[in-house]
PDB file of C-alpha atoms in Angstrom:
ATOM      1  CA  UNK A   1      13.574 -24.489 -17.527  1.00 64.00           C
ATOM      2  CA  UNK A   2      14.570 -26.698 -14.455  1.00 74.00           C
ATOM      3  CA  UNK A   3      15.418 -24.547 -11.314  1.00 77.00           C
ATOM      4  CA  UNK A   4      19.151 -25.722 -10.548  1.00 75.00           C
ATOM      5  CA  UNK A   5      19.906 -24.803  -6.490  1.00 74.00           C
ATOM      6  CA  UNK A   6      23.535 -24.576  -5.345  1.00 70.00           C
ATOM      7  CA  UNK A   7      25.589 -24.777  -2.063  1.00 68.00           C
ATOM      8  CA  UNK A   8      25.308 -21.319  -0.341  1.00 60.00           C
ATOM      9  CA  UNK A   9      28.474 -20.506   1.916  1.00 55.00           C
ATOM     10  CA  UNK A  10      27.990 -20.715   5.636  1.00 50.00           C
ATOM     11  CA  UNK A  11      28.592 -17.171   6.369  1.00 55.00           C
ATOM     12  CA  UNK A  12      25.397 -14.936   6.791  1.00 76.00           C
ATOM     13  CA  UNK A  13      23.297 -17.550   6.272  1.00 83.00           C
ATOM     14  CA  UNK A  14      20.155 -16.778   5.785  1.00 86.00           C
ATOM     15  CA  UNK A  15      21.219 -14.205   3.524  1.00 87.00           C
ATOM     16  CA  UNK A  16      23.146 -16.120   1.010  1.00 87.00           C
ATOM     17  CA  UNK A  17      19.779 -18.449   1.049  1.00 89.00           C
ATOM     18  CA  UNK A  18      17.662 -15.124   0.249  1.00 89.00           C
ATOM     19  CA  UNK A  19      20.118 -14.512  -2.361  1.00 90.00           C
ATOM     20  CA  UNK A  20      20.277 -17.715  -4.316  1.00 90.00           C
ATOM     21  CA  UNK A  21      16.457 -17.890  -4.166  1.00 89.00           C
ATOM     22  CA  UNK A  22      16.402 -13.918  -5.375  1.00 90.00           C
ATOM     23  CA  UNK A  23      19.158 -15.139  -8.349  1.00 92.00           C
ATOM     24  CA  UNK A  24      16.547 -17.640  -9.078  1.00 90.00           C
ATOM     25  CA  UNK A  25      13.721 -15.676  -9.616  1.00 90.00           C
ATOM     26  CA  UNK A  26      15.899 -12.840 -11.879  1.00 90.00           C
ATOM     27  CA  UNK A  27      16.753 -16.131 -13.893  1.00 91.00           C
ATOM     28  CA  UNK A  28      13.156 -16.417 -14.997  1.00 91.00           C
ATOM     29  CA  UNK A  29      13.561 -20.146 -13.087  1.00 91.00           C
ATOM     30  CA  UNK A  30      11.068 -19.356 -10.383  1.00 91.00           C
ATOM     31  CA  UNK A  31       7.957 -17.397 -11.003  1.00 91.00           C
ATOM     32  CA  UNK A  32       4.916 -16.677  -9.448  1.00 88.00           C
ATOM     33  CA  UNK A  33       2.447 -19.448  -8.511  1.00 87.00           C
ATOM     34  CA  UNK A  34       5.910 -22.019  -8.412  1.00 91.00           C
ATOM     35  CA  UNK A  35       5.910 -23.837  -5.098  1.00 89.00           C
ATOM     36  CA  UNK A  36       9.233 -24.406  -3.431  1.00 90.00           C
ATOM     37  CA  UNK A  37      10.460 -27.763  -2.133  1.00 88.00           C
ATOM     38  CA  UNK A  38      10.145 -29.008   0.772  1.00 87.00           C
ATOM     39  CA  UNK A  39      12.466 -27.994   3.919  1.00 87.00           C
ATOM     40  CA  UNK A  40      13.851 -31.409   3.879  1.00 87.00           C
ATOM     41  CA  UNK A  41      14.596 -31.303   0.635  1.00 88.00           C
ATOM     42  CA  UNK A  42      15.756 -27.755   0.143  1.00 90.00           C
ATOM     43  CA  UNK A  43      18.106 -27.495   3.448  1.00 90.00           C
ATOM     44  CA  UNK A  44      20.203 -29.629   2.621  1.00 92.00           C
ATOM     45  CA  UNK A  45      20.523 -28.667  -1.269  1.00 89.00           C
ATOM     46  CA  UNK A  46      21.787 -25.081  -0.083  1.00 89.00           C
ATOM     47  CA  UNK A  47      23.828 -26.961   2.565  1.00 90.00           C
ATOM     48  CA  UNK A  48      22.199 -24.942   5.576  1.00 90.00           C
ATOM     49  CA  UNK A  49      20.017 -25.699   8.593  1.00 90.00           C
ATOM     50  CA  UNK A  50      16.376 -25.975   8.372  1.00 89.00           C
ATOM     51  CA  UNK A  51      16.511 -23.123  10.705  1.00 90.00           C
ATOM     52  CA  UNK A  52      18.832 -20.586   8.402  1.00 89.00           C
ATOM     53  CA  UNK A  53      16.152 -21.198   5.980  1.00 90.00           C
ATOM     54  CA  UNK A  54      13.321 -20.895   7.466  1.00 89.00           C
ATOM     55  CA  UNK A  55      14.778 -17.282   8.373  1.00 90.00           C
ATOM     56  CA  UNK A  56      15.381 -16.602   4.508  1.00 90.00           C
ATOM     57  CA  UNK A  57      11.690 -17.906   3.581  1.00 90.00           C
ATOM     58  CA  UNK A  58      10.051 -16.108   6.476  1.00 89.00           C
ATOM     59  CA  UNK A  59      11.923 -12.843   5.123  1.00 88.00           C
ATOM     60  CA  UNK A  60      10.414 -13.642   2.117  1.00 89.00           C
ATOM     61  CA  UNK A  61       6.918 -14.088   3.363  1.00 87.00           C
ATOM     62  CA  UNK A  62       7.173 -10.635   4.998  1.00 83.00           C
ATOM     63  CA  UNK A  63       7.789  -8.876   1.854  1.00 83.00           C
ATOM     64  CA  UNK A  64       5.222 -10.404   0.347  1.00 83.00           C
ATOM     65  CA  UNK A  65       6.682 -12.641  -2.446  1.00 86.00           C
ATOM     66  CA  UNK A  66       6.332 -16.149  -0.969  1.00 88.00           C
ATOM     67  CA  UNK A  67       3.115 -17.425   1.425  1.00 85.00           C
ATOM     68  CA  UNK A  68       3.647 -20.510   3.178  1.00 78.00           C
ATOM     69  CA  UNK A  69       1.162 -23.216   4.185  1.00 73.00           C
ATOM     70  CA  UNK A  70       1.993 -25.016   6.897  1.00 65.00           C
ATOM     71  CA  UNK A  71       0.651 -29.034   6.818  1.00 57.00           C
ATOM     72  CA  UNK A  72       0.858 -31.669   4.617  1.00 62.00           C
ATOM     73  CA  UNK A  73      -0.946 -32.357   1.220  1.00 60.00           C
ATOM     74  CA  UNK A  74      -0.738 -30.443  -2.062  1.00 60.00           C
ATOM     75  CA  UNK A  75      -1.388 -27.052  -0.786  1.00 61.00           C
ATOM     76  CA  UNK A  76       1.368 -26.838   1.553  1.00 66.00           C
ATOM     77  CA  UNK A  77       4.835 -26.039   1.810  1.00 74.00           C
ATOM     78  CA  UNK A  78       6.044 -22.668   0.465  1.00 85.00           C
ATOM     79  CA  UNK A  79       4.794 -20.857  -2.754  1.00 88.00           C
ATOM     80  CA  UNK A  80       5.291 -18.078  -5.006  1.00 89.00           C
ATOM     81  CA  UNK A  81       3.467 -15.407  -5.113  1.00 84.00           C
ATOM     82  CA  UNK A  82       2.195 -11.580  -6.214  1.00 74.00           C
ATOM     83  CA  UNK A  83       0.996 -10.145  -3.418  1.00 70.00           C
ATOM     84  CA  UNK A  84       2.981  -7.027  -2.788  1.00 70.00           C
ATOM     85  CA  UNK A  85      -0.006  -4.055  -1.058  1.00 72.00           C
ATOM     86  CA  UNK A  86      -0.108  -5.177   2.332  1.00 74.00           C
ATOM     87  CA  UNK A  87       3.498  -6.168   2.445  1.00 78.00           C
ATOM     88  CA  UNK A  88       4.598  -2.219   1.072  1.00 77.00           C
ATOM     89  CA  UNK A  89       2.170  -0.816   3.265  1.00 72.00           C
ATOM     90  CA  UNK A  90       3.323  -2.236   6.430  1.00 77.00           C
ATOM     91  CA  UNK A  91       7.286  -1.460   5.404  1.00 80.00           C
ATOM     92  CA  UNK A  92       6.299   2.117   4.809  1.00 78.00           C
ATOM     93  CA  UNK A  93       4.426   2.420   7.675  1.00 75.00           C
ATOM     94  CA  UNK A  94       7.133   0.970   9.993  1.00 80.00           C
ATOM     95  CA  UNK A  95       9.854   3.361   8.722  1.00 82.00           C
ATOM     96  CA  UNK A  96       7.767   6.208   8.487  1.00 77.00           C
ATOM     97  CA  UNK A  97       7.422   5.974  12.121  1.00 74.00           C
ATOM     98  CA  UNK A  98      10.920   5.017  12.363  1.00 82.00           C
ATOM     99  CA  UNK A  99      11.851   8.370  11.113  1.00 79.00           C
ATOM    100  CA  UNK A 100      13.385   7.023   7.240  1.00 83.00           C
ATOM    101  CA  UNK A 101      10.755   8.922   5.253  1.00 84.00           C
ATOM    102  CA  UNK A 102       9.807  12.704   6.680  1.00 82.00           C
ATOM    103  CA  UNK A 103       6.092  13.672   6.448  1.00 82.00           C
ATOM    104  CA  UNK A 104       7.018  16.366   3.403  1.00 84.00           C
ATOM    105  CA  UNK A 105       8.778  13.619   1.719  1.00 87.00           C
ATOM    106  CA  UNK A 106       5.534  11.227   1.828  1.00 86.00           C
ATOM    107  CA  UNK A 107       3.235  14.597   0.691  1.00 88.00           C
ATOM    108  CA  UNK A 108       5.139  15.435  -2.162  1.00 91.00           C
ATOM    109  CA  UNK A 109       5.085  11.184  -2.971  1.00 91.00           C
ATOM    110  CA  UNK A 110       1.349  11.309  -2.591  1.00 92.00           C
ATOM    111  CA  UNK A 111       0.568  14.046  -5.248  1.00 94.00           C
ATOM    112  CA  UNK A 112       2.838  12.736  -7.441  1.00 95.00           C
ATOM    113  CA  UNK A 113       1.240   9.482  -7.614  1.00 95.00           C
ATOM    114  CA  UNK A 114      -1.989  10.905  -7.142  1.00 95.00           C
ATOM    115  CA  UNK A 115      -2.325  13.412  -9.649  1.00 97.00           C
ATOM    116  CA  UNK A 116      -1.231  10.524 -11.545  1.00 95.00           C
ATOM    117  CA  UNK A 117      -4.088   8.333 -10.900  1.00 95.00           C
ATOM    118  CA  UNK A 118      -6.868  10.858 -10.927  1.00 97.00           C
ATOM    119  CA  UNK A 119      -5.296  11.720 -14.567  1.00 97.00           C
ATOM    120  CA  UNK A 120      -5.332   8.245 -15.980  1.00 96.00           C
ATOM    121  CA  UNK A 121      -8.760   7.150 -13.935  1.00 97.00           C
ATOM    122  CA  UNK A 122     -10.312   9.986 -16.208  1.00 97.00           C
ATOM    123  CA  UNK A 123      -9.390   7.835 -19.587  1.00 95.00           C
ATOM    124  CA  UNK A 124      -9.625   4.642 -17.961  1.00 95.00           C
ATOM    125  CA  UNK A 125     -11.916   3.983 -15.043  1.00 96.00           C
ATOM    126  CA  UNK A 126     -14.785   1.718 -16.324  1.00 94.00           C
ATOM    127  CA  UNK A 127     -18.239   2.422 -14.921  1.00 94.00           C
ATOM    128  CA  UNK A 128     -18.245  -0.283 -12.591  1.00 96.00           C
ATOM    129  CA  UNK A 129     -15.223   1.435 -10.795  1.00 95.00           C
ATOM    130  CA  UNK A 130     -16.108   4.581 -10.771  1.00 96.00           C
ATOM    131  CA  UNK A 131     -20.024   3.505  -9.290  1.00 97.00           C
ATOM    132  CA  UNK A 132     -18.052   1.555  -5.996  1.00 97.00           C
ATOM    133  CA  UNK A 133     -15.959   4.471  -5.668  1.00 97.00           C
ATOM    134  CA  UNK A 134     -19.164   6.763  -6.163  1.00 97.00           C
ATOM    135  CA  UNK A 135     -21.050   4.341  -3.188  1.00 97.00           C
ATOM    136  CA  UNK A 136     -17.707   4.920  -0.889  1.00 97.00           C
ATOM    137  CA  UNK A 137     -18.822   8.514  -1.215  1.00 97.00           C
ATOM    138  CA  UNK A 138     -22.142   8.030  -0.193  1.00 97.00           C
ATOM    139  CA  UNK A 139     -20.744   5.984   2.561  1.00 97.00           C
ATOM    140  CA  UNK A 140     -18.622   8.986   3.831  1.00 96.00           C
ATOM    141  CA  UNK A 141     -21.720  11.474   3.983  1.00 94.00           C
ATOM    142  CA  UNK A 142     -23.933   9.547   6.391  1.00 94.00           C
ATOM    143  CA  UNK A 143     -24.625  11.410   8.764  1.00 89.00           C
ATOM    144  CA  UNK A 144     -23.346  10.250  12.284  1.00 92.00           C
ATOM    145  CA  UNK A 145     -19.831   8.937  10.752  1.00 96.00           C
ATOM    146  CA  UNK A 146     -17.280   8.860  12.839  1.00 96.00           C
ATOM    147  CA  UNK A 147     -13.587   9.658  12.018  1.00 95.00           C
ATOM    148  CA  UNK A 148     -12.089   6.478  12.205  1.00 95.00           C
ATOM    149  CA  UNK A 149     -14.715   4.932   9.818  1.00 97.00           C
ATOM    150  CA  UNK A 150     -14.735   7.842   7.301  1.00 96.00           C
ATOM    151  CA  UNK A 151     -10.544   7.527   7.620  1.00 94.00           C
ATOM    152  CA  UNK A 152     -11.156   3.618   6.206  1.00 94.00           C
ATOM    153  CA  UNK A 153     -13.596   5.080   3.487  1.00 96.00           C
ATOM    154  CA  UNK A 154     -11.266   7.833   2.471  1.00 94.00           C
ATOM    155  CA  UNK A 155      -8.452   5.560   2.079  1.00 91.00           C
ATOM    156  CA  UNK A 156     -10.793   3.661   0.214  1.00 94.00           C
ATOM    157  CA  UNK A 157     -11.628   5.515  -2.389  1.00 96.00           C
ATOM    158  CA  UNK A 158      -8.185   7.174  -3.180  1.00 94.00           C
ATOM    159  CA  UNK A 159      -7.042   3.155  -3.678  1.00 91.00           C
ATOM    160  CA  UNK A 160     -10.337   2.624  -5.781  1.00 94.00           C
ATOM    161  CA  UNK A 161      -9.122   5.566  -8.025  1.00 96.00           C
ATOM    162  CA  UNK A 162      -5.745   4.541  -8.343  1.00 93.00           C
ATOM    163  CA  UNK A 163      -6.949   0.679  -8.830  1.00 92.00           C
ATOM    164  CA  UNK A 164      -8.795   1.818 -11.612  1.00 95.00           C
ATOM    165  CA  UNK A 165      -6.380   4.364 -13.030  1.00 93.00           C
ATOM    166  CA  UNK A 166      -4.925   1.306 -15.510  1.00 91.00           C
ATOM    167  CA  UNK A 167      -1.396   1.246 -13.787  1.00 89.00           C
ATOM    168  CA  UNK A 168      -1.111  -1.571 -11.156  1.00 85.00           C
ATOM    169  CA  UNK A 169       1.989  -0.077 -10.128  1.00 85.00           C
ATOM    170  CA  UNK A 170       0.832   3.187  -9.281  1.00 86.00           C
ATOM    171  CA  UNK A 171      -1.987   1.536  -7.743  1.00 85.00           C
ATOM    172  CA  UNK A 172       0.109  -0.206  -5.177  1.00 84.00           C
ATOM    173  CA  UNK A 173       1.915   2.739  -4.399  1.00 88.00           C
ATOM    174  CA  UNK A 174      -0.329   4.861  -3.743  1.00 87.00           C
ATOM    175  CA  UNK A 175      -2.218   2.360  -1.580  1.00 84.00           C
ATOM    176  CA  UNK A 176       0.749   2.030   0.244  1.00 84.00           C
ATOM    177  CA  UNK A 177       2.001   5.586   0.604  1.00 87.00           C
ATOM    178  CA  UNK A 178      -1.597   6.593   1.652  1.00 85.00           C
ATOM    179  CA  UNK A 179      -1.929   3.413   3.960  1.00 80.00           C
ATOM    180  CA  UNK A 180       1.597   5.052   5.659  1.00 80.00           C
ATOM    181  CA  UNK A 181       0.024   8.564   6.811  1.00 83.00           C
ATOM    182  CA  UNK A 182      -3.477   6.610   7.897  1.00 84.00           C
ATOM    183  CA  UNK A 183      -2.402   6.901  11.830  1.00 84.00           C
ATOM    184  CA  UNK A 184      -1.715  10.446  11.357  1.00 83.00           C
ATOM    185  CA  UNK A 185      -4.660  11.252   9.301  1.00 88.00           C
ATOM    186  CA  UNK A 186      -6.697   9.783  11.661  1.00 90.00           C
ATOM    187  CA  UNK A 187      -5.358  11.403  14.315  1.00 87.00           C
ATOM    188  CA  UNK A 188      -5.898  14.733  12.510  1.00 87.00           C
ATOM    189  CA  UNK A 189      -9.965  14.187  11.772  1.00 91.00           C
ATOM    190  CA  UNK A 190     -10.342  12.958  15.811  1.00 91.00           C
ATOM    191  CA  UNK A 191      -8.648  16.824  16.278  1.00 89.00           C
ATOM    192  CA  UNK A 192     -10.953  19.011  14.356  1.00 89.00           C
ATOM    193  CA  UNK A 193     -12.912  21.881  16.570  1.00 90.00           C
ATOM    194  CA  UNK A 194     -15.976  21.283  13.918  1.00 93.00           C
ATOM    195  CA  UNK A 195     -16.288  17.643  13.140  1.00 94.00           C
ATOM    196  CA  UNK A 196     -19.466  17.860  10.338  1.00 94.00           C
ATOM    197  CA  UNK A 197     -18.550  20.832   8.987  1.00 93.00           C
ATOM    198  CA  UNK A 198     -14.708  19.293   7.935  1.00 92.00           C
ATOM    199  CA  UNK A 199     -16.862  15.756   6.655  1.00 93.00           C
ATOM    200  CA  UNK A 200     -19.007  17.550   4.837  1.00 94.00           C
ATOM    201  CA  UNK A 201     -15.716  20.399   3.155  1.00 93.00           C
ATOM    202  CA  UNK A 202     -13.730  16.716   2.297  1.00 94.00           C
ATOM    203  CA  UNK A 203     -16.862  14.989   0.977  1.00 94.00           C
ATOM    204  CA  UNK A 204     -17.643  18.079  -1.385  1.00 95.00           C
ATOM    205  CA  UNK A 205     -13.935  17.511  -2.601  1.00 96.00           C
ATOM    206  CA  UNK A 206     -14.487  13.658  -2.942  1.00 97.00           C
ATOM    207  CA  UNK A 207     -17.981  14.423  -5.095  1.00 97.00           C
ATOM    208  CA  UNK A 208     -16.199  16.784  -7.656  1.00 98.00           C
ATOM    209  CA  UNK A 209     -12.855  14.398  -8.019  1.00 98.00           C
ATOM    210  CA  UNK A 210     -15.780  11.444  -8.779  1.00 97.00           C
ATOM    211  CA  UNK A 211     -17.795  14.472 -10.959  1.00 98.00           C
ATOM    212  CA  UNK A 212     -14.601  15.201 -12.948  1.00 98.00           C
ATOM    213  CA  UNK A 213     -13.285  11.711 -13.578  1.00 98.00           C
ATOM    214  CA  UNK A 214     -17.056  10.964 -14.825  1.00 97.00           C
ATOM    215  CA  UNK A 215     -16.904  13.770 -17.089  1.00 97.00           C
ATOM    216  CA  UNK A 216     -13.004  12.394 -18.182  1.00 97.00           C
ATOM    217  CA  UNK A 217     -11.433  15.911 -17.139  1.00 97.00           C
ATOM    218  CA  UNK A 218      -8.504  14.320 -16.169  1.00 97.00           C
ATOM    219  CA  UNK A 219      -6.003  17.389 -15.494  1.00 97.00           C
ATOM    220  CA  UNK A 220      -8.849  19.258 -13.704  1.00 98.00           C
ATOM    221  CA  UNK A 221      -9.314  15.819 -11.724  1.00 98.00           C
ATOM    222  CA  UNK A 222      -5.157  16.156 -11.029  1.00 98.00           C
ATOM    223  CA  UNK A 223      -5.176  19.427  -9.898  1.00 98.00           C
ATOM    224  CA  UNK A 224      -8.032  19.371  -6.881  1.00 97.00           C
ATOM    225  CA  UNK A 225      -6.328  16.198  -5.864  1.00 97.00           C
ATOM    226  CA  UNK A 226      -3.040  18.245  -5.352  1.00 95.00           C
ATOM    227  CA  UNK A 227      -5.433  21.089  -3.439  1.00 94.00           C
ATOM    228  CA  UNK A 228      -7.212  18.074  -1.907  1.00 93.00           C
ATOM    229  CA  UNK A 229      -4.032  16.601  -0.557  1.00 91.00           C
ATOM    230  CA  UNK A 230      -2.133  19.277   0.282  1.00 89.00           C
ATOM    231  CA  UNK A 231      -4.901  21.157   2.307  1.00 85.00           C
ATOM    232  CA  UNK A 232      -5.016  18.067   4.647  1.00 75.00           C
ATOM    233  CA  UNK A 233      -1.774  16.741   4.482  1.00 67.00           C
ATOM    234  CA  UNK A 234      -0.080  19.966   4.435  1.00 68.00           C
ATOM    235  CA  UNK A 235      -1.117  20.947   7.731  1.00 68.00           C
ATOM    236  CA  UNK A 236      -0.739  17.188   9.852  1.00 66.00           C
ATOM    237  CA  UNK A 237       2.579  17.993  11.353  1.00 48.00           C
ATOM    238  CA  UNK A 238       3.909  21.137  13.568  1.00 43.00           C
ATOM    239  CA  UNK A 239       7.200  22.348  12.408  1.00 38.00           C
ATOM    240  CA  UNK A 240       8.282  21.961  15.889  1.00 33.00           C
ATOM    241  CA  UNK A 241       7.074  18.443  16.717  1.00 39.00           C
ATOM    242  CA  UNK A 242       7.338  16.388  13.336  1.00 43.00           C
ATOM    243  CA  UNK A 243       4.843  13.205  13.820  1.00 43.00           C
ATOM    244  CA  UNK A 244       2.003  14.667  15.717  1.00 42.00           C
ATOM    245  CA  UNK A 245      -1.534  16.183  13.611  1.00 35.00           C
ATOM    246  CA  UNK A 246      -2.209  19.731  14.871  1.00 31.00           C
ATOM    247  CA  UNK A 247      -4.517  21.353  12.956  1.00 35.00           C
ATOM    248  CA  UNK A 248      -7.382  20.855  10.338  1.00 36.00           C
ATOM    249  CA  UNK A 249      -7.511  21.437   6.659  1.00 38.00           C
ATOM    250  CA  UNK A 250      -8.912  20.942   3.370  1.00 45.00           C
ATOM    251  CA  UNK A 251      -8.316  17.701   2.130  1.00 55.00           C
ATOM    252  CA  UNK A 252      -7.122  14.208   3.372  1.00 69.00           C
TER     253      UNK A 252
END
């Protein structure tokens, strides 16, 4: 089906662009993978500058449904795309420190989805999965490991359980939601009076959530990720100063 563009008014330019490309896509007449024409062509089709529109497509790019390449030649100009992880982790990020999303509001998000994944990982992790996630693990209990690293790993393998959980969905949010709270996490391991002894409490938590998905315990696996979250998690923020880690806990 041939992708018919029309006029946009002048008024809130950019925007009317974003929406007629948006309309587009709800159509079914632009999908993923379709590249858009060119500027020269496509300006003056929605009757707007080339400036007004490369507003709308750079909005686009930052959302992650469009990736541009500038240049000449097949590969460039703007295309469609699926690419929304990085794009949801950065918005959530930025208006988590902006204030739009309070820490309690992001903990109760993150057992939700994670006592999700750690449920459905138990039916439908393959082995492959569930060894990469096991070698994150090992990764965490070297000894020597330094928060900031073990803070990548950990994020790590709560996306690796969610990736292989069999919901892409939930996979993306919870990469996303847990991507959000990395700062503060981080923040929160660098705080800890006993550094080893708090890596070694979290990695005993990691091993059983890996032991129980293994074993494909999946409600068992759901509840000590709620324990696992909420003993970290719970405990980031003083009442009194909401955005700064105080105090350790069980779980991150």
């Amino acid at each position: 089906m041939p992708v018919e563009w029309q006029p946009v008014q002048q008024s809130r330019t950019h925007e009317l662009v974003l929406q007629s490309i948006e309309e587009q896509v709800f159509a079914g007449k632009l999908r993923a993978g379709d590249r858009l024409p060119p500027e020269r062509e496509l300006a003056p089709v929605f009757g707007v500058s080339r400036s007004a529109l490369r507003e709308a497509l750079r909005v686009l790019e930052t959302i992650g449904v469009l990736v541009a390449q500038p240049g000449r030649g097949p590969d460039s100009g703007a295309r469609i795309v699926r690419n929304p992880d990085d794009a949801l982790g950065r918005l959530l990020r930025l208006h988590f420190a902006l204030g739009s999303y309070g820490l309690h509001d992001v903990l109760e998000a993150r057992v939700a989805l994670e006592r999700s994944s750690f449920s459905a990982a138990a039916h439908h992790a393959d082995a492959a999965d569930l060894d990469e996630a096991e070698e994150v693990v090992r990764r965490m209990s070297e000894p020597g490991i330094l928060p900031e690293e073990f803070n990548e790993l950990d994020t790590r393998f709560h996306v690796k359980v969610a990736s292989s959980s069999g919901n892409a969905l939930t996979s993306t949010l919870t990469s996303a939601v847990r991507e959000s709270v990395r700062p503060l996490i981080l923040r929160a391991l660098e705080a800890v009076d006993d550094w080893p002894a708090t890596r070694t409490r979290l990695n005993a938590q990691h091993a059983e959530l890996l032991r129980l998905v293994r074993s494909r315990r999946g409600e068992e696996a759901a509840d000590l990720a709620e324990v696992h979250i909420r003993g970290f998690h719970g405990t980031l923020v003083d009442e009194n100063r909401t955005g700064d880690a105080v105090e350790d806990g069980g779980g991150s």
